[in-house]
PDB file of C-alpha atoms and ligand atoms in Angstrom:
ATOM      1  CA  MET A 193     -29.905 280.122 -68.736  1.00 93.00           C
ATOM      2  CA  ARG A 194     -31.096 280.376 -72.364  1.00 98.00           C
ATOM      3  CA  ARG A 195     -34.841 279.938 -72.015  1.00 98.00           C
ATOM      4  CA  ILE A 196     -37.090 279.330 -75.042  1.00 98.00           C
ATOM      5  CA  ARG A 197     -40.814 279.093 -74.402  1.00 98.00           C
ATOM      6  CA  VAL A 198     -41.990 276.512 -76.929  1.00 98.00           C
ATOM      7  CA  ALA A 199     -45.590 275.831 -77.954  1.00 99.00           C
ATOM      8  CA  ALA A 200     -46.190 272.374 -79.402  1.00 99.00           C
ATOM      9  CA  ALA A 201     -49.365 273.041 -81.425  1.00 99.00           C
ATOM     10  CA  GLN A 202     -51.151 269.727 -81.813  1.00 99.00           C
ATOM     11  CA  MET A 203     -53.832 269.618 -84.480  1.00 99.00           C
ATOM     12  CA  GLY A 204     -56.912 267.466 -84.306  1.00 98.00           C
ATOM     13  CA  PRO A 205     -58.006 265.676 -87.473  1.00 98.00           C
ATOM     14  CA  ILE A 206     -58.238 267.444 -90.838  1.00 98.00           C
ATOM     15  CA  GLN A 207     -60.919 265.946 -93.045  1.00 98.00           C
ATOM     16  CA  LYS A 208     -60.455 265.591 -96.803  1.00 98.00           C
ATOM     17  CA  ALA A 209     -63.143 268.192 -97.415  1.00 98.00           C
ATOM     18  CA  GLU A 210     -61.513 270.869 -95.231  1.00 98.00           C
ATOM     19  CA  THR A 211     -60.060 273.819 -97.158  1.00 98.00           C
ATOM     20  CA  ARG A 212     -56.618 275.385 -96.668  1.00 98.00           C
ATOM     21  CA  GLU A 213     -58.352 278.540 -95.433  1.00 98.00           C
ATOM     22  CA  GLN A 214     -60.179 276.591 -92.714  1.00 98.00           C
ATOM     23  CA  VAL A 215     -56.987 274.847 -91.640  1.00 99.00           C
ATOM     24  CA  VAL A 216     -54.950 278.065 -91.599  1.00 98.00           C
ATOM     25  CA  ALA A 217     -57.666 279.671 -89.440  1.00 98.00           C
ATOM     26  CA  ARG A 218     -57.243 276.801 -86.954  1.00 99.00           C
ATOM     27  CA  MET A 219     -53.463 277.263 -86.984  1.00 99.00           C
ATOM     28  CA  ILE A 220     -53.865 280.995 -86.331  1.00 99.00           C
ATOM     29  CA  ALA A 221     -56.190 280.285 -83.392  1.00 99.00           C
ATOM     30  CA  LEU A 222     -53.539 277.973 -81.931  1.00 99.00           C
ATOM     31  CA  MET A 223     -50.902 280.656 -82.494  1.00 99.00           C
ATOM     32  CA  ASP A 224     -53.014 283.296 -80.730  1.00 98.00           C
ATOM     33  CA  ASP A 225     -53.443 280.915 -77.800  1.00 98.00           C
ATOM     34  CA  ALA A 226     -49.669 280.311 -77.728  1.00 99.00           C
ATOM     35  CA  ALA A 227     -48.997 284.058 -77.883  1.00 98.00           C
ATOM     36  CA  GLY A 228     -51.307 284.596 -74.903  1.00 98.00           C
ATOM     37  CA  LYS A 229     -49.137 282.090 -73.027  1.00 98.00           C
ATOM     38  CA  GLY A 230     -45.946 283.969 -73.961  1.00 98.00           C
ATOM     39  CA  ALA A 231     -44.517 281.475 -76.481  1.00 98.00           C
ATOM     40  CA  ASP A 232     -41.398 282.384 -78.506  1.00 98.00           C
ATOM     41  CA  PHE A 233     -41.660 279.485 -80.930  1.00 98.00           C
ATOM     42  CA  ILE A 234     -44.628 277.435 -82.191  1.00 99.00           C
ATOM     43  CA  VAL A 235     -44.296 273.993 -83.767  1.00 99.00           C
ATOM     44  CA  TYR A 236     -47.088 272.405 -85.839  1.00 99.00           C
ATOM     45  CA  PRO A 237     -47.390 268.823 -87.196  1.00 99.00           C
ATOM     46  CA  GLU A 238     -46.248 267.072 -90.363  1.00 99.00           C
ATOM     47  CA  LEU A 239     -48.475 267.936 -93.385  1.00 99.00           C
ATOM     48  CA  ALA A 240     -50.214 270.512 -91.200  1.00 99.00           C
ATOM     49  CA  LEU A 241     -52.212 272.095 -94.030  1.00 99.00           C
ATOM     50  CA  THR A 242     -54.070 268.992 -95.229  1.00 98.00           C
ATOM     51  CA  THR A 243     -55.442 265.642 -94.268  1.00 98.00           C
ATOM     52  CA  PHE A 244     -52.851 262.841 -94.291  1.00 98.00           C
ATOM     53  CA  PHE A 245     -53.483 262.297 -98.017  1.00 98.00           C
ATOM     54  CA  PRO A 246     -50.914 259.478 -98.588  1.00 98.00           C
ATOM     55  CA  ARG A 247     -53.585 257.093 -97.311  1.00 98.00           C
ATOM     56  CA  TRP A 248     -55.552 257.749-100.520  1.00 98.00           C
ATOM     57  CA  TYR A 249     -54.551 255.993-103.746  1.00 98.00           C
ATOM     58  CA  HIS A 250     -54.613 257.841-107.070  1.00 97.00           C
ATOM     59  CA  ALA A 251     -53.758 255.721-110.112  1.00 97.00           C
ATOM     60  CA  ASP A 252     -52.646 258.933-111.778  1.00 97.00           C
ATOM     61  CA  ARG A 253     -50.310 260.420-109.196  1.00 96.00           C
ATOM     62  CA  ALA A 254     -50.721 263.921-110.660  1.00 96.00           C
ATOM     63  CA  GLU A 255     -54.275 263.847-109.280  1.00 97.00           C
ATOM     64  CA  ALA A 256     -52.669 264.222-105.840  1.00 98.00           C
ATOM     65  CA  ASP A 257     -50.991 267.498-106.803  1.00 98.00           C
ATOM     66  CA  HIS A 258     -53.785 269.570-105.313  1.00 98.00           C
ATOM     67  CA  TRP A 259     -52.509 268.560-101.848  1.00 98.00           C
ATOM     68  CA  PHE A 260     -49.177 270.250-102.607  1.00 98.00           C
ATOM     69  CA  GLU A 261     -48.012 273.871-102.178  1.00 98.00           C
ATOM     70  CA  ALA A 262     -46.212 275.362-105.172  1.00 98.00           C
ATOM     71  CA  GLN A 263     -45.485 278.550-103.212  1.00 98.00           C
ATOM     72  CA  MET A 264     -44.527 279.163 -99.583  1.00 98.00           C
ATOM     73  CA  PRO A 265     -45.913 281.408 -98.355  1.00 98.00           C
ATOM     74  CA  GLY A 266     -48.747 281.330-100.877  1.00 98.00           C
ATOM     75  CA  PRO A 267     -52.002 283.263-100.845  1.00 98.00           C
ATOM     76  CA  GLN A 268     -53.660 280.858 -98.380  1.00 98.00           C
ATOM     77  CA  THR A 269     -50.694 280.580 -95.981  1.00 98.00           C
ATOM     78  CA  GLN A 270     -49.628 284.251 -96.011  1.00 98.00           C
ATOM     79  CA  PRO A 271     -52.042 285.097 -93.113  1.00 98.00           C
ATOM     80  CA  LEU A 272     -50.201 282.593 -90.901  1.00 98.00           C
ATOM     81  CA  PHE A 273     -46.862 284.253 -91.657  1.00 98.00           C
ATOM     82  CA  ASP A 274     -48.382 287.701 -91.070  1.00 98.00           C
ATOM     83  CA  ARG A 275     -49.778 286.686 -87.679  1.00 98.00           C
ATOM     84  CA  ALA A 276     -46.484 285.071 -86.615  1.00 98.00           C
ATOM     85  CA  ARG A 277     -44.642 288.301 -87.477  1.00 98.00           C
ATOM     86  CA  GLU A 278     -47.237 290.370 -85.561  1.00 98.00           C
ATOM     87  CA  HIS A 279     -46.690 288.168 -82.503  1.00 98.00           C
ATOM     88  CA  GLY A 280     -42.908 288.146 -83.001  1.00 98.00           C
ATOM     89  CA  MET A 281     -43.102 284.346 -82.841  1.00 98.00           C
ATOM     90  CA  ALA A 282     -40.857 281.879 -84.660  1.00 98.00           C
ATOM     91  CA  MET A 283     -42.615 278.845 -86.161  1.00 98.00           C
ATOM     92  CA  SER A 284     -42.154 275.496 -87.858  1.00 99.00           C
ATOM     93  CA  PHE A 285     -44.724 273.487 -89.807  1.00 99.00           C
ATOM     94  CA  GLY A 286     -44.900 270.699 -92.332  1.00 99.00           C
ATOM     95  CA  TYR A 287     -46.494 270.694 -95.785  1.00 99.00           C
ATOM     96  CA  ALA A 288     -46.359 268.914 -99.133  1.00 99.00           C
ATOM     97  CA  GLU A 289     -43.953 270.825-101.382  1.00 99.00           C
ATOM     98  CA  LEU A 290     -44.111 270.950-105.194  1.00 98.00           C
ATOM     99  CA  THR A 291     -40.943 272.578-106.544  1.00 98.00           C
ATOM    100  CA  PRO A 292     -40.880 274.787-109.663  1.00 98.00           C
ATOM    101  CA  ASP A 293     -39.156 271.963-111.572  1.00 98.00           C
ATOM    102  CA  GLY A 294     -41.813 269.409-110.602  1.00 98.00           C
ATOM    103  CA  HIS A 295     -40.324 267.583-107.596  1.00 98.00           C
ATOM    104  CA  HIS A 296     -42.500 266.479-104.678  1.00 98.00           C
ATOM    105  CA  PHE A 297     -41.300 266.460-101.082  1.00 99.00           C
ATOM    106  CA  ASN A 298     -42.708 266.037 -97.577  1.00 99.00           C
ATOM    107  CA  THR A 299     -41.225 269.241 -96.187  1.00 99.00           C
ATOM    108  CA  SER A 300     -40.997 271.317 -93.037  1.00 99.00           C
ATOM    109  CA  ILE A 301     -39.754 274.858 -92.643  1.00 99.00           C
ATOM    110  CA  LEU A 302     -38.270 277.007 -89.913  1.00 99.00           C
ATOM    111  CA  VAL A 303     -39.470 280.603 -89.862  1.00 98.00           C
ATOM    112  CA  ASP A 304     -37.811 283.204 -87.645  1.00 98.00           C
ATOM    113  CA  LYS A 305     -39.687 285.803 -85.623  1.00 97.00           C
ATOM    114  CA  SER A 306     -39.461 288.343 -88.482  1.00 97.00           C
ATOM    115  CA  GLY A 307     -41.436 285.931 -90.700  1.00 97.00           C
ATOM    116  CA  ALA A 308     -38.442 284.942 -92.875  1.00 98.00           C
ATOM    117  CA  ILE A 309     -38.004 281.285 -93.842  1.00 98.00           C
ATOM    118  CA  ILE A 310     -34.497 280.495 -92.586  1.00 98.00           C
ATOM    119  CA  GLY A 311     -34.561 276.707 -92.848  1.00 98.00           C
ATOM    120  CA  LYS A 312     -36.049 273.917 -94.901  1.00 99.00           C
ATOM    121  CA  TYR A 313     -35.980 270.152 -94.312  1.00 99.00           C
ATOM    122  CA  ARG A 314     -37.298 267.462 -96.683  1.00 99.00           C
ATOM    123  CA  LYS A 315     -38.284 264.111 -95.138  1.00 99.00           C
ATOM    124  CA  ILE A 316     -35.591 261.523 -95.737  1.00 99.00           C
ATOM    125  CA  HIS A 317     -37.010 258.314 -94.228  1.00 98.00           C
ATOM    126  CA  LEU A 318     -40.239 257.873 -96.208  1.00 98.00           C
ATOM    127  CA  PRO A 319     -42.277 254.936 -94.878  1.00 98.00           C
ATOM    128  CA  GLY A 320     -44.840 252.904 -96.771  1.00 98.00           C
ATOM    129  CA  HIS A 321     -44.998 251.791-100.391  1.00 98.00           C
ATOM    130  CA  ASP A 322     -45.482 253.155-103.896  1.00 97.00           C
ATOM    131  CA  GLU A 323     -48.153 250.884-105.419  1.00 98.00           C
ATOM    132  CA  TYR A 324     -51.614 249.921-104.161  1.00 97.00           C
ATOM    133  CA  ASP A 325     -51.146 247.139-101.601  1.00 98.00           C
ATOM    134  CA  GLU A 326     -54.257 245.045-101.097  1.00 97.00           C
ATOM    135  CA  GLU A 327     -52.630 243.126 -98.224  1.00 97.00           C
ATOM    136  CA  ARG A 328     -52.734 246.215 -96.008  1.00 97.00           C
ATOM    137  CA  ALA A 329     -55.716 247.280 -93.910  1.00 97.00           C
ATOM    138  CA  PHE A 330     -55.188 250.788 -95.335  1.00 97.00           C
ATOM    139  CA  GLN A 331     -52.702 252.445 -97.657  1.00 98.00           C
ATOM    140  CA  HIS A 332     -49.586 254.437 -96.749  1.00 97.00           C
ATOM    141  CA  LEU A 333     -48.372 255.770-100.106  1.00 98.00           C
ATOM    142  CA  GLU A 334     -45.638 258.190 -99.089  1.00 98.00           C
ATOM    143  CA  LYS A 335     -43.196 256.470-101.440  1.00 98.00           C
ATOM    144  CA  ARG A 336     -45.653 257.078-104.297  1.00 98.00           C
ATOM    145  CA  TYR A 337     -46.238 260.776-103.716  1.00 98.00           C
ATOM    146  CA  PHE A 338     -42.875 261.985-102.360  1.00 98.00           C
ATOM    147  CA  GLU A 339     -39.218 261.719-103.275  1.00 98.00           C
ATOM    148  CA  PRO A 340     -36.701 261.167-100.458  1.00 98.00           C
ATOM    149  CA  GLY A 341     -35.426 264.483 -99.136  1.00 99.00           C
ATOM    150  CA  ASP A 342     -32.303 265.920-100.723  1.00 98.00           C
ATOM    151  CA  LEU A 343     -31.210 268.461 -98.125  1.00 98.00           C
ATOM    152  CA  GLY A 344     -29.668 266.255 -95.418  1.00 98.00           C
ATOM    153  CA  PHE A 345     -30.236 267.113 -91.754  1.00 99.00           C
ATOM    154  CA  PRO A 346     -28.997 270.699 -91.393  1.00 98.00           C
ATOM    155  CA  VAL A 347     -29.267 272.830 -88.245  1.00 99.00           C
ATOM    156  CA  TRP A 348     -29.857 276.571 -87.940  1.00 98.00           C
ATOM    157  CA  ARG A 349     -29.081 279.273 -85.411  1.00 98.00           C
ATOM    158  CA  MET A 350     -32.200 281.068 -84.213  1.00 98.00           C
ATOM    159  CA  LEU A 351     -33.441 282.631 -80.933  1.00 98.00           C
ATOM    160  CA  GLY A 352     -29.950 282.245 -79.454  1.00 98.00           C
ATOM    161  CA  GLY A 353     -29.902 278.469 -79.957  1.00 98.00           C
ATOM    162  CA  ILE A 354     -29.230 275.692 -82.503  1.00 98.00           C
ATOM    163  CA  PHE A 355     -32.330 274.075 -84.032  1.00 99.00           C
ATOM    164  CA  GLY A 356     -32.914 271.103 -86.320  1.00 99.00           C
ATOM    165  CA  MET A 357     -35.959 269.480 -87.902  1.00 99.00           C
ATOM    166  CA  CYS A 358     -37.043 266.019 -88.913  1.00 99.00           C
ATOM    167  CA  ILE A 359     -40.436 264.573 -89.854  1.00 99.00           C
ATOM    168  CA  CYS A 360     -42.445 261.709 -88.386  1.00 98.00           C
ATOM    169  CA  ASN A 361     -40.807 258.408 -89.395  1.00 98.00           C
ATOM    170  CA  ASP A 362     -37.353 260.085 -89.218  1.00 99.00           C
ATOM    171  CA  ARG A 363     -37.762 260.099 -85.421  1.00 99.00           C
ATOM    172  CA  ARG A 364     -37.370 256.327 -85.314  1.00 99.00           C
ATOM    173  CA  TRP A 365     -33.864 256.412 -86.838  1.00 98.00           C
ATOM    174  CA  PRO A 366     -30.842 257.118 -84.588  1.00 98.00           C
ATOM    175  CA  GLU A 367     -28.912 258.500 -87.568  1.00 98.00           C
ATOM    176  CA  THR A 368     -31.390 261.393 -87.761  1.00 99.00           C
ATOM    177  CA  TYR A 369     -30.510 262.728 -84.322  1.00 99.00           C
ATOM    178  CA  ARG A 370     -26.813 261.898 -84.504  1.00 98.00           C
ATOM    179  CA  VAL A 371     -26.219 263.841 -87.727  1.00 98.00           C
ATOM    180  CA  MET A 372     -27.816 266.867 -86.056  1.00 99.00           C
ATOM    181  CA  GLY A 373     -26.046 266.082 -82.774  1.00 99.00           C
ATOM    182  CA  LEU A 374     -22.734 266.300 -84.632  1.00 98.00           C
ATOM    183  CA  GLN A 375     -23.681 269.883 -85.518  1.00 99.00           C
ATOM    184  CA  GLY A 376     -24.389 270.728 -81.872  1.00 98.00           C
ATOM    185  CA  VAL A 377     -28.188 270.679 -82.112  1.00 99.00           C
ATOM    186  CA  GLU A 378     -29.960 271.893 -78.973  1.00 99.00           C
ATOM    187  CA  MET A 379     -33.571 271.420 -80.032  1.00 99.00           C
ATOM    188  CA  VAL A 380     -35.009 269.022 -82.632  1.00 99.00           C
ATOM    189  CA  VAL A 381     -38.582 269.787 -83.671  1.00 99.00           C
ATOM    190  CA  LEU A 382     -40.771 267.345 -85.549  1.00 99.00           C
ATOM    191  CA  GLY A 383     -44.360 266.722 -86.544  1.00 99.00           C
ATOM    192  CA  PHE A 384     -46.015 263.360 -87.067  1.00 99.00           C
ATOM    193  CA  ASN A 385     -49.096 261.580 -88.448  1.00 98.00           C
ATOM    194  CA  THR A 386     -48.983 258.108 -86.942  1.00 98.00           C
ATOM    195  CA  PRO A 387     -51.905 255.731 -87.537  1.00 98.00           C
ATOM    196  CA  SER A 388     -52.878 254.173 -84.214  1.00 97.00           C
ATOM    197  CA  VAL A 389     -52.853 250.684 -85.749  1.00 96.00           C
ATOM    198  CA  ASN A 390     -50.159 249.038 -87.869  1.00 96.00           C
ATOM    199  CA  SER A 391     -51.683 248.515 -91.348  1.00 96.00           C
ATOM    200  CA  GLN A 392     -49.722 245.254 -91.695  1.00 97.00           C
ATOM    201  CA  LYS A 393     -50.195 243.905 -88.150  1.00 97.00           C
ATOM    202  CA  GLY A 394     -53.621 244.589 -86.664  1.00 95.00           C
ATOM    203  CA  GLU A 395     -52.647 243.452 -83.163  1.00 97.00           C
ATOM    204  CA  GLU A 396     -50.092 246.276 -82.977  1.00 96.00           C
ATOM    205  CA  GLY A 397     -52.306 248.996 -81.562  1.00 97.00           C
ATOM    206  CA  ILE A 398     -51.995 252.350 -79.905  1.00 97.00           C
ATOM    207  CA  GLU A 399     -50.293 251.159 -76.707  1.00 97.00           C
ATOM    208  CA  GLN A 400     -47.355 249.602 -78.531  1.00 98.00           C
ATOM    209  CA  ARG A 401     -47.169 252.436 -81.064  1.00 98.00           C
ATOM    210  CA  MET A 402     -47.084 255.015 -78.283  1.00 98.00           C
ATOM    211  CA  PHE A 403     -44.340 253.045 -76.557  1.00 98.00           C
ATOM    212  CA  HIS A 404     -42.174 253.070 -79.707  1.00 98.00           C
ATOM    213  CA  HIS A 405     -42.886 256.770 -80.192  1.00 98.00           C
ATOM    214  CA  ARG A 406     -41.705 257.635 -76.673  1.00 98.00           C
ATOM    215  CA  LEU A 407     -38.758 255.232 -76.876  1.00 99.00           C
ATOM    216  CA  SER A 408     -37.498 256.860 -80.077  1.00 99.00           C
ATOM    217  CA  LEU A 409     -37.864 260.438 -78.857  1.00 99.00           C
ATOM    218  CA  GLN A 410     -36.376 259.775 -75.438  1.00 99.00           C
ATOM    219  CA  ALA A 411     -33.390 257.855 -76.833  1.00 99.00           C
ATOM    220  CA  GLY A 412     -32.716 260.513 -79.488  1.00 99.00           C
ATOM    221  CA  ALA A 413     -32.851 263.295 -76.917  1.00 99.00           C
ATOM    222  CA  TYR A 414     -30.668 261.563 -74.310  1.00 99.00           C
ATOM    223  CA  GLN A 415     -28.034 260.184 -76.688  1.00 99.00           C
ATOM    224  CA  ASN A 416     -27.504 263.597 -78.257  1.00 99.00           C
ATOM    225  CA  ALA A 417     -28.208 265.807 -75.212  1.00 99.00           C
ATOM    226  CA  THR A 418     -30.883 267.765 -77.037  1.00 99.00           C
ATOM    227  CA  TRP A 419     -34.457 268.884 -76.464  1.00 99.00           C
ATOM    228  CA  VAL A 420     -36.993 267.121 -78.690  1.00 99.00           C
ATOM    229  CA  VAL A 421     -40.397 268.650 -79.420  1.00 99.00           C
ATOM    230  CA  ALA A 422     -42.801 266.211 -81.121  1.00 99.00           C
ATOM    231  CA  VAL A 423     -46.188 267.388 -82.374  1.00 99.00           C
ATOM    232  CA  ALA A 424     -49.063 265.175 -83.510  1.00 99.00           C
ATOM    233  CA  LYS A 425     -51.865 265.495 -85.967  1.00 98.00           C
ATOM    234  CA  ALA A 426     -54.364 263.294 -84.120  1.00 98.00           C
ATOM    235  CA  GLY A 427     -57.866 261.913 -84.148  1.00 98.00           C
ATOM    236  CA  SER A 428     -60.056 260.421 -86.819  1.00 98.00           C
ATOM    237  CA  GLU A 429     -59.563 261.695 -90.379  1.00 98.00           C
ATOM    238  CA  ASP A 430     -62.392 260.386 -92.561  1.00 98.00           C
ATOM    239  CA  GLY A 431     -62.545 257.247 -90.399  1.00 98.00           C
ATOM    240  CA  HIS A 432     -58.767 256.733 -90.163  1.00 98.00           C
ATOM    241  CA  HIS A 433     -57.453 257.220 -86.655  1.00 98.00           C
ATOM    242  CA  LEU A 434     -54.132 258.934 -85.890  1.00 98.00           C
ATOM    243  CA  MET A 435     -52.650 258.702 -82.406  1.00 98.00           C
ATOM    244  CA  GLY A 436     -51.875 261.744 -80.268  1.00 98.00           C
ATOM    245  CA  GLY A 437     -48.733 261.855 -78.142  1.00 98.00           C
ATOM    246  CA  THR A 438     -47.606 265.469 -78.510  1.00 99.00           C
ATOM    247  CA  MET A 439     -44.737 265.803 -76.041  1.00 99.00           C
ATOM    248  CA  ILE A 440     -41.558 267.607 -75.081  1.00 99.00           C
ATOM    249  CA  VAL A 441     -38.496 265.607 -74.035  1.00 99.00           C
ATOM    250  CA  ASP A 442     -35.569 267.168 -72.181  1.00 99.00           C
ATOM    251  CA  PRO A 443     -31.862 266.559 -72.898  1.00 98.00           C
ATOM    252  CA  ASP A 444     -31.753 263.844 -70.197  1.00 98.00           C
ATOM    253  CA  GLY A 445     -34.439 261.912 -72.077  1.00 99.00           C
ATOM    254  CA  PHE A 446     -37.288 262.686 -69.677  1.00 99.00           C
ATOM    255  CA  ILE A 447     -40.766 263.568 -70.940  1.00 99.00           C
ATOM    256  CA  VAL A 448     -41.363 266.934 -69.261  1.00 98.00           C
ATOM    257  CA  ALA A 449     -44.725 267.826 -70.842  1.00 98.00           C
ATOM    258  CA  GLN A 450     -47.374 266.002 -72.850  1.00 98.00           C
ATOM    259  CA  LEU A 451     -50.921 266.433 -74.111  1.00 98.00           C
ATOM    260  CA  GLY A 452     -53.551 263.885 -73.175  1.00 97.00           C
ATOM    261  CA  HIS A 453     -56.142 264.556 -75.890  1.00 98.00           C
ATOM    262  CA  GLU A 454     -56.518 264.374 -79.693  1.00 98.00           C
ATOM    263  CA  ASP A 455     -57.872 267.857 -80.460  1.00 98.00           C
ATOM    264  CA  ASP A 456     -56.356 271.190 -81.456  1.00 98.00           C
ATOM    265  CA  GLY A 457     -54.371 272.442 -78.448  1.00 98.00           C
ATOM    266  CA  VAL A 458     -51.060 273.955 -77.400  1.00 98.00           C
ATOM    267  CA  LEU A 459     -48.553 272.459 -74.989  1.00 98.00           C
ATOM    268  CA  VAL A 460     -46.293 275.229 -73.681  1.00 98.00           C
ATOM    269  CA  HIS A 461     -43.012 274.573 -71.910  1.00 98.00           C
ATOM    270  CA  ASP A 462     -39.942 276.603 -70.984  1.00 98.00           C
ATOM    271  CA  CYS A 463     -36.859 274.887 -72.386  1.00 98.00           C
ATOM    272  CA  ASP A 464     -33.425 275.952 -71.119  1.00 98.00           C
ATOM    273  CA  LEU A 465     -31.019 275.355 -73.991  1.00 98.00           C
ATOM    274  CA  ASP A 466     -28.135 275.421 -71.499  1.00 98.00           C
ATOM    275  CA  ALA A 467     -29.561 272.193 -70.066  1.00 98.00           C
ATOM    276  CA  THR A 468     -27.982 270.499 -73.098  1.00 98.00           C
ATOM    277  CA  ARG A 469     -24.478 271.405 -71.954  1.00 98.00           C
ATOM    278  CA  PHE A 470     -23.893 268.839 -69.231  1.00 98.00           C
ATOM    279  CA  GLY A 471     -24.591 265.871 -71.522  1.00 98.00           C
ATOM    280  CA  LYS A 472     -22.673 267.402 -74.417  1.00 98.00           C
ATOM    281  CA  GLU A 473     -19.627 268.036 -72.188  1.00 98.00           C
ATOM    282  CA  THR A 474     -19.576 264.694 -70.360  1.00 98.00           C
ATOM    283  CA  ILE A 475     -20.952 261.298 -71.420  1.00 98.00           C
ATOM    284  CA  PHE A 476     -21.889 262.486 -74.928  1.00 98.00           C
ATOM    285  CA  ASP A 477     -18.856 264.702 -75.543  1.00 98.00           C
ATOM    286  CA  PHE A 478     -18.544 263.342 -79.064  1.00 98.00           C
ATOM    287  CA  ALA A 479     -15.063 264.789 -79.686  1.00 98.00           C
ATOM    288  CA  ARG A 480     -13.634 262.793 -76.765  1.00 98.00           C
ATOM    289  CA  HIS A 481     -15.559 259.565 -76.949  1.00 98.00           C
ATOM    290  CA  ARG A 482     -16.690 258.702 -80.492  1.00 98.00           C
ATOM    291  CA  ARG A 483     -14.656 256.066 -82.367  1.00 98.00           C
ATOM    292  CA  ILE A 484     -15.406 256.705 -86.004  1.00 98.00           C
ATOM    293  CA  ALA A 485     -12.858 254.155 -87.226  1.00 98.00           C
ATOM    294  CA  HIS A 486     -15.433 251.550 -86.181  1.00 98.00           C
ATOM    295  CA  TYR A 487     -18.572 253.168 -87.623  1.00 98.00           C
ATOM    296  CA  GLY A 488     -17.873 252.768 -91.363  1.00 98.00           C
ATOM    297  CA  LEU A 489     -20.703 250.275 -91.932  1.00 98.00           C
ATOM    298  CA  ILE A 490     -23.239 252.908 -90.950  1.00 97.00           C
ATOM    299  CA  THR A 491     -22.620 254.905 -94.108  1.00 97.00           C
ATOM    300  CA  GLY A 492     -21.081 252.139 -96.229  1.00 98.00           C
ATOM    301  CA  ARG A 493     -23.908 249.604 -96.031  1.00 98.00           C
ATOM    302  CA  VAL A 494     -27.682 250.097 -96.335  1.00 98.00           C
ATOM    303  CA  GLY A 495     -29.288 246.731 -95.507  1.00 98.00           C
ATOM    304  CA  ALA A 496     -28.232 244.157 -92.921  1.00 98.00           C
ATOM    305  CA  GLU A 497     -25.900 241.418 -94.235  1.00 98.00           C
ATOM    306  CA  PRO A 498     -25.546 238.636 -91.646  1.00 97.00           C
ATOM    307  CA  PRO A 499     -22.375 236.526 -91.792  1.00 97.00           C
ATOM    308  CA  PRO A 500     -22.597 233.306 -93.860  1.00 97.00           C
ATOM    309  CA  GLU A 501     -24.128 230.329 -92.068  1.00 96.00           C
ATOM    310  CA  GLU A 502     -21.630 227.713 -90.825  1.00 89.00           C
TER     311      GLU A 502
HETATM  312  N1  LIG B 804     -46.183 259.733 -91.394  1.00 69.61           N
HETATM  313  C1  LIG B 804     -45.345 258.750 -90.993  1.00 69.61           C
HETATM  314  O1  LIG B 804     -44.164 258.799 -91.272  1.00 69.61           O
HETATM  315  N2  LIG B 804     -45.910 257.713 -90.300  1.00 69.61           N
HETATM  316  C2  LIG B 804     -45.147 256.585 -89.854  1.00 69.61           C
HETATM  317  C3  LIG B 804     -46.019 255.359 -89.763  1.00 69.61           C
HETATM  318  C4  LIG B 804     -46.439 254.878 -91.086  1.00 69.61           C
HETATM  319  C5  LIG B 804     -45.301 254.221 -89.043  1.00 69.61           C
HETATM  320  C6  LIG B 804     -44.500 256.813 -88.498  1.00 69.61           C
HETATM  321  O2  LIG B 804     -43.308 256.511 -88.373  1.00 69.61           O
HETATM  322  O3  LIG B 804     -45.169 257.243 -87.571  1.00 69.61           O
END
């Protein structure tokens, strides 16, 4: 038994006017709650330090730079790192990263229990668009403000296990989990900001979106025999509603814990990393069963190309 007590730290809405200090204070309160419940590892959402700013259009994209962190930890986030070290708790959270040479990424980090950043992931599957789109009910400008991640899908050893990260829309893509699965991942952690309505299809509401969320997490977990911890930023941000759905999925694909509200709150669950072994050694023993000679199209072709019509 290799037991990790994980705290999925859902965050309620963050309004545009909220400061980093206010948000970090909320994150510390969640961490203290998780510590009281004996957590080893706390996971926060995508873009945990700010509102989901890609819904706001700036003609001059540099005007959005104030949502980005040029330093991690920086003066406003250092207290979070200090508290995690005091608790001896590992953590992961998402933020908008501005690199010293001017690149912008939607990033998440993995911090070990000594407070050292041991892993960084930059979101690869960026949804949305890069110019103002008047056809949409609201904007989703991730392609305007971020570049696609350039670090691949690495995994890291920590707390006696193998951990990987992805961010929000990445969870819908089987390639995300499989690349980590091929490195023996035992727990994938991810944060998300998912509007509860499709901006391009108003009849697609929260029920269908929640179904696709669960479907993606459960399939990724089962097909790679890994735990998946998915953490929402939820509720109404300046009138724009994000769905909840913070949950933990076991390596058989079952949802073993979930939150039923849209506020700040921790979901704590004991995850046995050895529970990944049965799947990895039987039906999803990749070394025995994968047939890579037949998978070339997956990396050789981007878009679908149907055969010519008769
Ligand atoms: N932040 C996201 O990546 N959101 C997307 C929405 C736009 C569909 C998601 O996959 O949840």
